CSV table of C-alpha atoms in Angstrom, one decimal:
chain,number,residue,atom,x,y,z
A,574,UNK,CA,-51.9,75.2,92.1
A,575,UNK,CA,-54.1,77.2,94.8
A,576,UNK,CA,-53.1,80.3,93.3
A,577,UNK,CA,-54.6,78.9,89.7
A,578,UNK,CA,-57.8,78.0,91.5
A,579,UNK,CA,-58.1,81.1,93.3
A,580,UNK,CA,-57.6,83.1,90.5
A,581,UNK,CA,-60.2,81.1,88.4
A,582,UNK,CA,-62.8,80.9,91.3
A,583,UNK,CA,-62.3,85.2,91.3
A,584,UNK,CA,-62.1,85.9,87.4
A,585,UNK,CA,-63.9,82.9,86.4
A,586,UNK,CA,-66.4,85.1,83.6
A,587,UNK,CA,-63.6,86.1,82.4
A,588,UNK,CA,-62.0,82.7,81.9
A,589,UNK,CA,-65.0,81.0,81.0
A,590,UNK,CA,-65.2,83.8,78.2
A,591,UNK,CA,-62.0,83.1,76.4
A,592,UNK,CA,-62.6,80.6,74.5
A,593,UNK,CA,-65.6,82.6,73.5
A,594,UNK,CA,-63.7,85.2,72.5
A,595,UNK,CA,-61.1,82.6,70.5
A,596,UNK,CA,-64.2,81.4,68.5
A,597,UNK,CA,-65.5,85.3,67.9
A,598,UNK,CA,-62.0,85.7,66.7
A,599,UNK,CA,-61.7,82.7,64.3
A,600,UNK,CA,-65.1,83.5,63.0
A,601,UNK,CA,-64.5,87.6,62.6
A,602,UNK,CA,-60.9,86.8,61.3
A,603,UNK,CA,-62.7,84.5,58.4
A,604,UNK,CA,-65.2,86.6,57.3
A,605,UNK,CA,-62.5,90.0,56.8
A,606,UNK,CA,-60.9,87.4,54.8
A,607,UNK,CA,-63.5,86.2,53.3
A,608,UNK,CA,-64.7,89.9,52.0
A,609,UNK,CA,-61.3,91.2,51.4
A,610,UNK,CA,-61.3,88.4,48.4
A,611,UNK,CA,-63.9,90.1,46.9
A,612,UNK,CA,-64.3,93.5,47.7
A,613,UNK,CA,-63.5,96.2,47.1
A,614,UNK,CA,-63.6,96.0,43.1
A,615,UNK,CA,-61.3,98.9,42.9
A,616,UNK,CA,-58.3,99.9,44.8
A,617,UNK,CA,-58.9,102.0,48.0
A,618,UNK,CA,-55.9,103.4,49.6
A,619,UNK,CA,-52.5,105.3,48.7
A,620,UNK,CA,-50.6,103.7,45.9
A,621,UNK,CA,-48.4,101.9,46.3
A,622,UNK,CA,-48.0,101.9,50.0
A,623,UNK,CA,-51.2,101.4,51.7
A,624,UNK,CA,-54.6,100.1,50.7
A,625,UNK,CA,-56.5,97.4,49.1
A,626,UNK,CA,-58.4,95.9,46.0
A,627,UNK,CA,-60.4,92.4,46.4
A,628,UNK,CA,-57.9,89.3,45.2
A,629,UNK,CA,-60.1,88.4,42.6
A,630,UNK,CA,-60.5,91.9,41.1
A,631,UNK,CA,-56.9,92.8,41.5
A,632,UNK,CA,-56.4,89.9,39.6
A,633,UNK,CA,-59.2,89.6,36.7
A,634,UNK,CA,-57.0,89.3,34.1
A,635,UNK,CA,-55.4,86.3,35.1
A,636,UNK,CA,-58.0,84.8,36.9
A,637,UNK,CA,-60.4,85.5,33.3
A,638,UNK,CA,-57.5,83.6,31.5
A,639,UNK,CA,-57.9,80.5,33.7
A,640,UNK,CA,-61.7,80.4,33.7
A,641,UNK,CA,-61.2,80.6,30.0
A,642,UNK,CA,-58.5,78.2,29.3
A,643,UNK,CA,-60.8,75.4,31.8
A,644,UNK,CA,-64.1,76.6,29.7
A,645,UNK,CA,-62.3,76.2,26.0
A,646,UNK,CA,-60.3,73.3,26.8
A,647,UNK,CA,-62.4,71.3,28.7
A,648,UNK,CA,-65.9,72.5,29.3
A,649,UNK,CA,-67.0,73.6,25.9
A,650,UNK,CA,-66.8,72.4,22.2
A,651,UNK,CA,-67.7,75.3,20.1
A,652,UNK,CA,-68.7,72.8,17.5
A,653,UNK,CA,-70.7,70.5,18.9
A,654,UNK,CA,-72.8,73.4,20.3
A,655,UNK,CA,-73.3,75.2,17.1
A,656,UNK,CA,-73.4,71.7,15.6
A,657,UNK,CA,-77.0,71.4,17.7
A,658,UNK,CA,-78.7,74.6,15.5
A,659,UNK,CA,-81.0,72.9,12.8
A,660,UNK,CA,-81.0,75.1,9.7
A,661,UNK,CA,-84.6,74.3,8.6
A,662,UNK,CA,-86.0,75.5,11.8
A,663,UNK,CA,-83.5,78.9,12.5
A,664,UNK,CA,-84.9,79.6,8.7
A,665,UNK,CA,-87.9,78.8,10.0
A,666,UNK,CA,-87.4,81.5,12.7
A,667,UNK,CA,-86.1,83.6,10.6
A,668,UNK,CA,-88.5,83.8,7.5
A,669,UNK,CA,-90.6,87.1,8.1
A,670,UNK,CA,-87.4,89.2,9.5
A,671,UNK,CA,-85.1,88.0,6.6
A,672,UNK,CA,-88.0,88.8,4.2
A,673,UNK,CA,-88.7,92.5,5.4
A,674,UNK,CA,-84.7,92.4,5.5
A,675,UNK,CA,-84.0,91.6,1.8
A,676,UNK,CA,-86.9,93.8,0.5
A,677,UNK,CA,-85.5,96.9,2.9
A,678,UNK,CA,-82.2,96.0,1.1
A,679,UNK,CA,-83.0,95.3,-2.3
A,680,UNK,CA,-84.9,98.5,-2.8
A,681,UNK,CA,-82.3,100.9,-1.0
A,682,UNK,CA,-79.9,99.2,-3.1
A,683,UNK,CA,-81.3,99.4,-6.7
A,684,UNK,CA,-82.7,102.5,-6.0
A,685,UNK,CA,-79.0,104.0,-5.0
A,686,UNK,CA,-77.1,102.6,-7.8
A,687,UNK,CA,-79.6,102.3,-10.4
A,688,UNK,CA,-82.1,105.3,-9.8
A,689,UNK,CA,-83.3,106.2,-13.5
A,690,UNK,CA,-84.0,102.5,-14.1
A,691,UNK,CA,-85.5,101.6,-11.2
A,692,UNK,CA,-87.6,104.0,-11.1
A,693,UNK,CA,-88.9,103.6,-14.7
A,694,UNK,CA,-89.0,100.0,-13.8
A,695,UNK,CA,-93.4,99.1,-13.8
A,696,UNK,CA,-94.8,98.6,-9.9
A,697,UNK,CA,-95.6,94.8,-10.7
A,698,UNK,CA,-91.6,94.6,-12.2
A,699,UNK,CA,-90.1,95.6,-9.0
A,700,UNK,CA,-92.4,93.4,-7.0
A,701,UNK,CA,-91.1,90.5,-9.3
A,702,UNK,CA,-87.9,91.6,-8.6
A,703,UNK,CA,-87.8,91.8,-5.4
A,704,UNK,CA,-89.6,88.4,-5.0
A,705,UNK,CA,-87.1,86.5,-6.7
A,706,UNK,CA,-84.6,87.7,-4.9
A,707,UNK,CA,-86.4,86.9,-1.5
A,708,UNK,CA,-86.8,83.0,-2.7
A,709,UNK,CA,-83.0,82.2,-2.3
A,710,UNK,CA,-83.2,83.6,1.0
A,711,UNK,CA,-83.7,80.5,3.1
A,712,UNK,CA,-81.0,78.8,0.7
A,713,UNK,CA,-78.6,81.5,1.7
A,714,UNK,CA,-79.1,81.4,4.9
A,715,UNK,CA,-78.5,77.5,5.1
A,716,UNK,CA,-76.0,78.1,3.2
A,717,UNK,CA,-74.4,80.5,5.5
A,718,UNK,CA,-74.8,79.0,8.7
A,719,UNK,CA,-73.0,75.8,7.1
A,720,UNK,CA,-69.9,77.9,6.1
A,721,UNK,CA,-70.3,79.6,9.3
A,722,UNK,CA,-69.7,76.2,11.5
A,723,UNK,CA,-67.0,74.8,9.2
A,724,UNK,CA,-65.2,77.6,9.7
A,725,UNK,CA,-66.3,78.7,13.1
A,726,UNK,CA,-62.4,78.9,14.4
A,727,UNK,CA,-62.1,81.9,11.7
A,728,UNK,CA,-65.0,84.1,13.0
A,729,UNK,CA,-65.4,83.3,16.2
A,730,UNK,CA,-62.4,83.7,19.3
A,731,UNK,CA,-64.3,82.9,22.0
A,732,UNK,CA,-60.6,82.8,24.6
A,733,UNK,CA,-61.0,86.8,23.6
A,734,UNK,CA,-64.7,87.4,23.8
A,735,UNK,CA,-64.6,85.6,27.5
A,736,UNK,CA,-61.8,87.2,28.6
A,737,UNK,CA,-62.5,90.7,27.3
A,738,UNK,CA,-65.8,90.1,29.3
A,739,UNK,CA,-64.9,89.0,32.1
A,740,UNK,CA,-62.2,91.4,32.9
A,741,UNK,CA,-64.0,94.7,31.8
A,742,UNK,CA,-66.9,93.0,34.3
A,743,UNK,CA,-65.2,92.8,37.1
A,744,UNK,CA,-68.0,92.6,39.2
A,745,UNK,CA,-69.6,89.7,36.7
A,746,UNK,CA,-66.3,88.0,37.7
A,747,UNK,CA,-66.6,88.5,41.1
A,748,UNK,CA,-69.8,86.6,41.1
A,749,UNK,CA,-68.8,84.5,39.1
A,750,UNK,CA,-66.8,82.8,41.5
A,751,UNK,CA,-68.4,84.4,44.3
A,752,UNK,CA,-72.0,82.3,43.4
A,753,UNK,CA,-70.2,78.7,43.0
A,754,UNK,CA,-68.5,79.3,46.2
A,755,UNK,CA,-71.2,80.7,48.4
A,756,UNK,CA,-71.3,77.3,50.6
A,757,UNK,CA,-67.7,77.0,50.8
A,758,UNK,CA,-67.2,80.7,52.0
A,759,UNK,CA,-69.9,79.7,54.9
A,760,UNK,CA,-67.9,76.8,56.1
A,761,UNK,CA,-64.8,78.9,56.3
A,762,UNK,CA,-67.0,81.2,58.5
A,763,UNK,CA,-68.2,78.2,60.6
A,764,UNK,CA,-65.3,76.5,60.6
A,765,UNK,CA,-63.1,79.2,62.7
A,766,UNK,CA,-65.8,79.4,65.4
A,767,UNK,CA,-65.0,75.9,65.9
A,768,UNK,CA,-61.0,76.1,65.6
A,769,UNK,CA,-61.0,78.9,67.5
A,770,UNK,CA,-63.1,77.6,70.0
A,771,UNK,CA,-60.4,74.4,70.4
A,772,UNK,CA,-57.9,76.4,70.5
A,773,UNK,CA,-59.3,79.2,73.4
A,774,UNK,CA,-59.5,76.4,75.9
A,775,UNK,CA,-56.0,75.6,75.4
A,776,UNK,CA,-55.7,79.3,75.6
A,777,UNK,CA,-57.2,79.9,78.8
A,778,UNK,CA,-55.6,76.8,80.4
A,779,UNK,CA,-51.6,78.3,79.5
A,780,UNK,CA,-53.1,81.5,80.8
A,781,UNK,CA,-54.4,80.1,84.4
A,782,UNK,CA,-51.0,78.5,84.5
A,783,UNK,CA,-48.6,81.2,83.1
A,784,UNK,CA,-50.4,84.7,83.5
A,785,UNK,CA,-47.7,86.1,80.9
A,786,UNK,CA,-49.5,88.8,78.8
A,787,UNK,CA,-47.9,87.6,75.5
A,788,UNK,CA,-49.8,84.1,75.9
A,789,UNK,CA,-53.3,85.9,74.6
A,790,UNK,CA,-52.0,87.8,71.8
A,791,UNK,CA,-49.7,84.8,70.7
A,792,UNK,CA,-52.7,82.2,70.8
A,793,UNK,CA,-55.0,85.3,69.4
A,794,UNK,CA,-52.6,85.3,65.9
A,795,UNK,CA,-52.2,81.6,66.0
A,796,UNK,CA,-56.0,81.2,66.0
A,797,UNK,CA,-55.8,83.2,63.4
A,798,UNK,CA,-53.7,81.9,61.2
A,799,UNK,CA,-54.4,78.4,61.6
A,800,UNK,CA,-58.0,78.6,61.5
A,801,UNK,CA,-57.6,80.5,57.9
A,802,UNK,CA,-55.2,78.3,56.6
A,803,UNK,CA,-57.5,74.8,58.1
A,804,UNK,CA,-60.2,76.5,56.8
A,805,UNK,CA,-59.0,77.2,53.6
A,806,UNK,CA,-57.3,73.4,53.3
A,807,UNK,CA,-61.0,71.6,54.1
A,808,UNK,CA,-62.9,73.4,51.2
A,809,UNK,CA,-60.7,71.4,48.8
A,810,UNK,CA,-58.6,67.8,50.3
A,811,UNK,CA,-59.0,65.6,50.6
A,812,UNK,CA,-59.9,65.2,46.7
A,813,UNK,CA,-60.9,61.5,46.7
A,814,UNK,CA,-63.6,60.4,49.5
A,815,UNK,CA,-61.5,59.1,52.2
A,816,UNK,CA,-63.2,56.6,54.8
A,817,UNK,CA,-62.4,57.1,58.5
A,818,UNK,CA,-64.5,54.3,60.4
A,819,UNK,CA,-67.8,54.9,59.7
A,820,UNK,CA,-66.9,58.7,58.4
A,821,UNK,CA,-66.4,59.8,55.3
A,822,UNK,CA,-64.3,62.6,54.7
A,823,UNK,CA,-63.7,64.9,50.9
A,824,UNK,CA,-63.2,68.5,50.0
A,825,UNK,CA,-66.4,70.4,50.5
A,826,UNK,CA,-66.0,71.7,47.2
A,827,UNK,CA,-65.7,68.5,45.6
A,828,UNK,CA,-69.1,67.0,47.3
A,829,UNK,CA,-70.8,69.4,46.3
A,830,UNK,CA,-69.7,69.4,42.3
A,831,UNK,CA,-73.2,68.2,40.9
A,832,UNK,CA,-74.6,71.1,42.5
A,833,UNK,CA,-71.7,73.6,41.2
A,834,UNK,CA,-71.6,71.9,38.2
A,835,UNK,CA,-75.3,73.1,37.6
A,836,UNK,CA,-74.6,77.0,38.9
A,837,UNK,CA,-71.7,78.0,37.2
A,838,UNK,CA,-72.8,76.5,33.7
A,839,UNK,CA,-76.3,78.2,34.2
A,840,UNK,CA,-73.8,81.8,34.8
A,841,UNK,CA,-71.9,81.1,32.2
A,842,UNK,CA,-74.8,80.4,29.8
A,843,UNK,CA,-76.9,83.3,31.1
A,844,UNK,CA,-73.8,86.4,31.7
A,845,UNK,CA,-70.7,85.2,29.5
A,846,UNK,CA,-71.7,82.8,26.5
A,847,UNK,CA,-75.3,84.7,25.7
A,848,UNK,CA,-76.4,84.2,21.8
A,849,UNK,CA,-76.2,88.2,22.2
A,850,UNK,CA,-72.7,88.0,23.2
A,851,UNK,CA,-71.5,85.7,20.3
A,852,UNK,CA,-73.3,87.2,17.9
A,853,UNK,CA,-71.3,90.7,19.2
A,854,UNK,CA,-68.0,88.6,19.0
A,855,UNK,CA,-68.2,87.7,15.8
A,856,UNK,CA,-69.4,90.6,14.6
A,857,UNK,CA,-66.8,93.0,15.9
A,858,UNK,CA,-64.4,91.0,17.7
A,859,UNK,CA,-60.5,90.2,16.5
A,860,UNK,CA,-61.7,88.2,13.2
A,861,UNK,CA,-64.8,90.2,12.4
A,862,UNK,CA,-63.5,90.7,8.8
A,863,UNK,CA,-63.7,86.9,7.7
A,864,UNK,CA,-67.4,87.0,8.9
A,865,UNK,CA,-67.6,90.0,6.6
A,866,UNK,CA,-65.9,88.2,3.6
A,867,UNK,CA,-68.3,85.5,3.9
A,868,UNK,CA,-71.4,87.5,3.6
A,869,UNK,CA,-70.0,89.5,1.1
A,870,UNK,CA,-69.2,86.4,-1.3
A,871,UNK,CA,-72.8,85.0,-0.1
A,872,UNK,CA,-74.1,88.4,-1.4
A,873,UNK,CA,-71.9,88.7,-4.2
A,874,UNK,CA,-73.6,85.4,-5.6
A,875,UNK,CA,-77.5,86.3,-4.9
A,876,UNK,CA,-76.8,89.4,-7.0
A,877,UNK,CA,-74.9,87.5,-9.7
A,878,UNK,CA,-77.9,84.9,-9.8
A,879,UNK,CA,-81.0,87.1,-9.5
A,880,UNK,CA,-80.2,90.6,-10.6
A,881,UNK,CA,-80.9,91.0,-14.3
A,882,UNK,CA,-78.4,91.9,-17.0
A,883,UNK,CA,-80.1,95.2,-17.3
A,884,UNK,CA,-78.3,96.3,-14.1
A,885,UNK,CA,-74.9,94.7,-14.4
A,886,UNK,CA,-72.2,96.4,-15.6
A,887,UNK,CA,-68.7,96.4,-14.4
A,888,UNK,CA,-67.6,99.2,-11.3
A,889,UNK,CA,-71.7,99.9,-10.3
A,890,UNK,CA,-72.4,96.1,-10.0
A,891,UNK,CA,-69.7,96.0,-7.6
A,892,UNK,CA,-70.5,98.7,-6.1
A,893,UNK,CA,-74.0,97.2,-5.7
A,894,UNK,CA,-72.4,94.3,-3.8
A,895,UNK,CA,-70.5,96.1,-1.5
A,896,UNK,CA,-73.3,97.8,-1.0
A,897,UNK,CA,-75.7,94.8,-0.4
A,898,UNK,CA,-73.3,92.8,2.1
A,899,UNK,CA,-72.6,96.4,4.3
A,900,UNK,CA,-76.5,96.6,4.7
A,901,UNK,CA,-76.6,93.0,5.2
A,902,UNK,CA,-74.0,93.3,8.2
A,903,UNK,CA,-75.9,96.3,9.4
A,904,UNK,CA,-79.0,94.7,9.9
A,905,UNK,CA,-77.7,91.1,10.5
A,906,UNK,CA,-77.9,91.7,14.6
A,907,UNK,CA,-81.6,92.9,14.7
A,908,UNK,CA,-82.7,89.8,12.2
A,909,UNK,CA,-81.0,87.2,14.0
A,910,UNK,CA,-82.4,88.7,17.7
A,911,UNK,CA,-85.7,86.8,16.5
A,912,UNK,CA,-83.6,83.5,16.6
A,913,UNK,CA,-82.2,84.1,20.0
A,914,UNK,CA,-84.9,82.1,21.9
A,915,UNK,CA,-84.6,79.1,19.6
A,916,UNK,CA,-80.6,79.6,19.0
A,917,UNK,CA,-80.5,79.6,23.7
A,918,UNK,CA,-82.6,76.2,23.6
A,919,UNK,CA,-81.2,74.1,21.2
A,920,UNK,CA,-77.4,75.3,22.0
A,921,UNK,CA,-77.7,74.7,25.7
A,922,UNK,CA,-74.5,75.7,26.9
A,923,UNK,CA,-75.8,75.1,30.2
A,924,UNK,CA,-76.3,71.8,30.3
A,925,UNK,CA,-73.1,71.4,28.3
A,926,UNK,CA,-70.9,72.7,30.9
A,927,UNK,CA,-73.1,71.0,33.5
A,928,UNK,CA,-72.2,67.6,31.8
A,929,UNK,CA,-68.4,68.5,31.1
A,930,UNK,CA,-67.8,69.5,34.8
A,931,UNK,CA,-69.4,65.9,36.3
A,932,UNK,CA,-66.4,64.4,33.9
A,933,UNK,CA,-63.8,66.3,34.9
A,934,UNK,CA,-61.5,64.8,37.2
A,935,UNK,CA,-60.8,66.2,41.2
A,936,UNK,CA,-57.9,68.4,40.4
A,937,UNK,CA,-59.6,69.7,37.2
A,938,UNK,CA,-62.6,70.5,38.9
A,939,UNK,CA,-60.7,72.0,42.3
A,940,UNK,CA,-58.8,74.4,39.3
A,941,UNK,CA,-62.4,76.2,38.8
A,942,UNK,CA,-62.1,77.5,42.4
A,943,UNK,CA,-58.5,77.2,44.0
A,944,UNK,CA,-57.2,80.1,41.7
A,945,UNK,CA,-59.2,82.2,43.6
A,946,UNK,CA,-57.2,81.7,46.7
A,947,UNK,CA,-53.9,80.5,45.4
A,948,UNK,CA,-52.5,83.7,44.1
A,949,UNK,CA,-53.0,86.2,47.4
A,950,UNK,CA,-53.7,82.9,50.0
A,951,UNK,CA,-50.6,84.2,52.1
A,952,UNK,CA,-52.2,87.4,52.8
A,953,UNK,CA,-55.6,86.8,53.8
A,954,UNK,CA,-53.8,84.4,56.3
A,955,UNK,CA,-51.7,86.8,57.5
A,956,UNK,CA,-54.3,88.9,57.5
A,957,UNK,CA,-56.7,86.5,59.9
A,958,UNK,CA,-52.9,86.2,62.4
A,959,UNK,CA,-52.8,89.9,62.6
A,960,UNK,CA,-57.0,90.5,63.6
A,961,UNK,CA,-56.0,87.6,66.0
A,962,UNK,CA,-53.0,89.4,67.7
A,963,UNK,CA,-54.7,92.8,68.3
A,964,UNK,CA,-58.0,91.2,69.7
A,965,UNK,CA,-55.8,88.6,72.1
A,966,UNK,CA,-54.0,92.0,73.3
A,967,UNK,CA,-57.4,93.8,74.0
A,968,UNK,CA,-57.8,90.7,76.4
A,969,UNK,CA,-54.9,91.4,78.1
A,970,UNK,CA,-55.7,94.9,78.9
A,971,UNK,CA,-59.0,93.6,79.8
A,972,UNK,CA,-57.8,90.2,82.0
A,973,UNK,CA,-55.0,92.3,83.9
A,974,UNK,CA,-57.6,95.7,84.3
């Protein structure tokens, strides 16, 4: 016992800087783990030995899927938001655009497929013409959007659109989950400066007592480890508030879900689910070609109704359908972009997902997040054990120098 107390009276800056150094440790250990998550985007390294890519990168793909299958199955009724659009008022929107559109189309189209007569045709004809056919407009257009949203399963995948978006943005994913987790990424950081700090004073007592060299690499990978996996455990149970005397104790994740209820359904409004990125979906994506059919058979009955007999005629009517709907698909992104403010209000996929989140129960809610770690957890604790080990042998060399 005198040779403990000796010892600590002669290297007491050292001993009194252990547990220091434990708490450095639990907090440097978090934050490699912390950034190895994320970064880097792509792999850095020699395949397939050595090197790294972030966990959530590595695995977009999957990680997309399970944000997707949560949105579509429980966050997001495609219906009920498309249900909100008011026809009167998108036509509204959309009068002067879908105006210049239809004369712009007309008059290419007559005057490809019926030149001699059209031109022969008096000024004040063609205006009538072209007048008549911009008066079913607005019927059309309700018309459409009413076909569109009984049928919005056949022109819209919106499981390929998120995924195909989410996993060619990697980095978009990254924040993604990166943003709703900020706050739970600091307490991991914090809470290793505490662990670690616990467990250095047990550390430096074994060492007074012992002196063995292994005792500071040992406690250095067990600071590690645990820290990351205590650390890792607190962001999500316990699920349900649990009381403890006058304490009351719950996930940090799932305290805070009002607040990431509100973040990630403003991200996924504003980078995933844009008007701009629907409108590209269901214009190019996997069932792009029932979206066509429909505006060709829309098309196919303006011509039928306001064209006059003098330019029917078997194959060059048809042709002057085709025509029609492929001009009408062409310009059909440009004449809806006047919409996209009104189409972003009154669909509000923010506050939809916002609302759908509050509802969902604990372990719904902790699936948003916990993929994130689940699928690589192992490593990044193993990771925080090895940091541990190498700086607890640096103390050696430095306690026996």
């Amino acid at each position: 016992m005198d040779a403990v107390l000796n010892d600590l009276a002669q290297h007491w800056p050292l001993y009194a800087a252990m547990p220091f150094i434990a708490a450095l440790i639990g907090y440097v250990t978090k934050r490699v783990a912390i950034e190895m998550m994320f970064r880097p985007l792509d792999f850095v390294g020699i395949k397939p030995v050595f090197g790294w890519q972030g966990v959530v990168p590595k695995h977009g793909g999957r990680m997309a899927a399970v944000a997707t299958e949560l949105l579509t199955a429980n966050l997001l009724d495609l219906r009920e938001v498309f249900g909100r659009i008011d026809p009167v008022i998108i036509t509204a929107e959309l009068e002067q655009p879908l105006l210049r559109a239809v004369d712009h189309i007309a008059r290419e189209v007559l005057a490809e497929h019926h030149p001699r007569l059209w031109e022969v045709m008096p000024t004040l004809a063609q205006e009538m013409l072209i007048k008549q056919v911009q008066a079913s407009a607005p019927r059309l257009v309700r018309e459409f959007l009413d076909d569109v949203r009984e049928n919005l399963d056949e022109v819209l995948d919106v499981q390929h659109m998120t995924v195909q978006r989410l996993t060619r943005d990697r980095a978009l994913l990254v924040r993604l989950i990166r943003e709703t987790s900020r706050p739970e990424m600091a307490f991991i950081a914090r809470m290793g400066i505490f662990f670690g700090f616990g467990l250095g004073l047990v550390q430096t007592i074994v060492w007074a007592f012992t002196r063995e060299p292994w005792v500071l690499p040992v406690f250095g990978g067990v600071i590690g480890l645990c820290t990351d996996w205590l650390a890792i455990k607190l962001i999500f149970v316990p699920r349900e508030p649990v009381r403890v005397g006058r304490v009351i104790l719950q996930g940090k994740f799932q305290r805070r879900r009002a607040e990431v209820a509100r973040q990630y359904g403003e991200l996924i409004a504003n980078e995933v689910l844009t008007v701009q990125n629907l409108l590209d979906a269901v214009l190019r994506g996997p069932r792009a070609d029932r979206l066509a059919a429909m505006v060709e058979q829309m098309v196919s009955s303006a011509v039928d109704a306001q064209v006059p007999l003098a330019f029917a005629g078997g194959t060059r009517l048809k042709e002057m359908k085709d025509a029609a709907a492929a001009k009408a698909l062409e310009q059909l992104p440009d004449t809806a972009r006047y919409a996209e403010g009104y189409l972003t209000e009154a669909m509000d996929v923010a506050k939809v997902i916002e609302q759908r989140m509050l509802a969902l129960t604990p372990l719904e809610f902790e699936g948003l997040l916990r993929p994130a770690f689940r699928q690589d957890e192992w490593k990044l604790i193993a990771v925080g054990g090895v940091i541990g080990f190498l700086v607890g042998e640096l103390q050696v060399l430095l306690m026996l120098g």
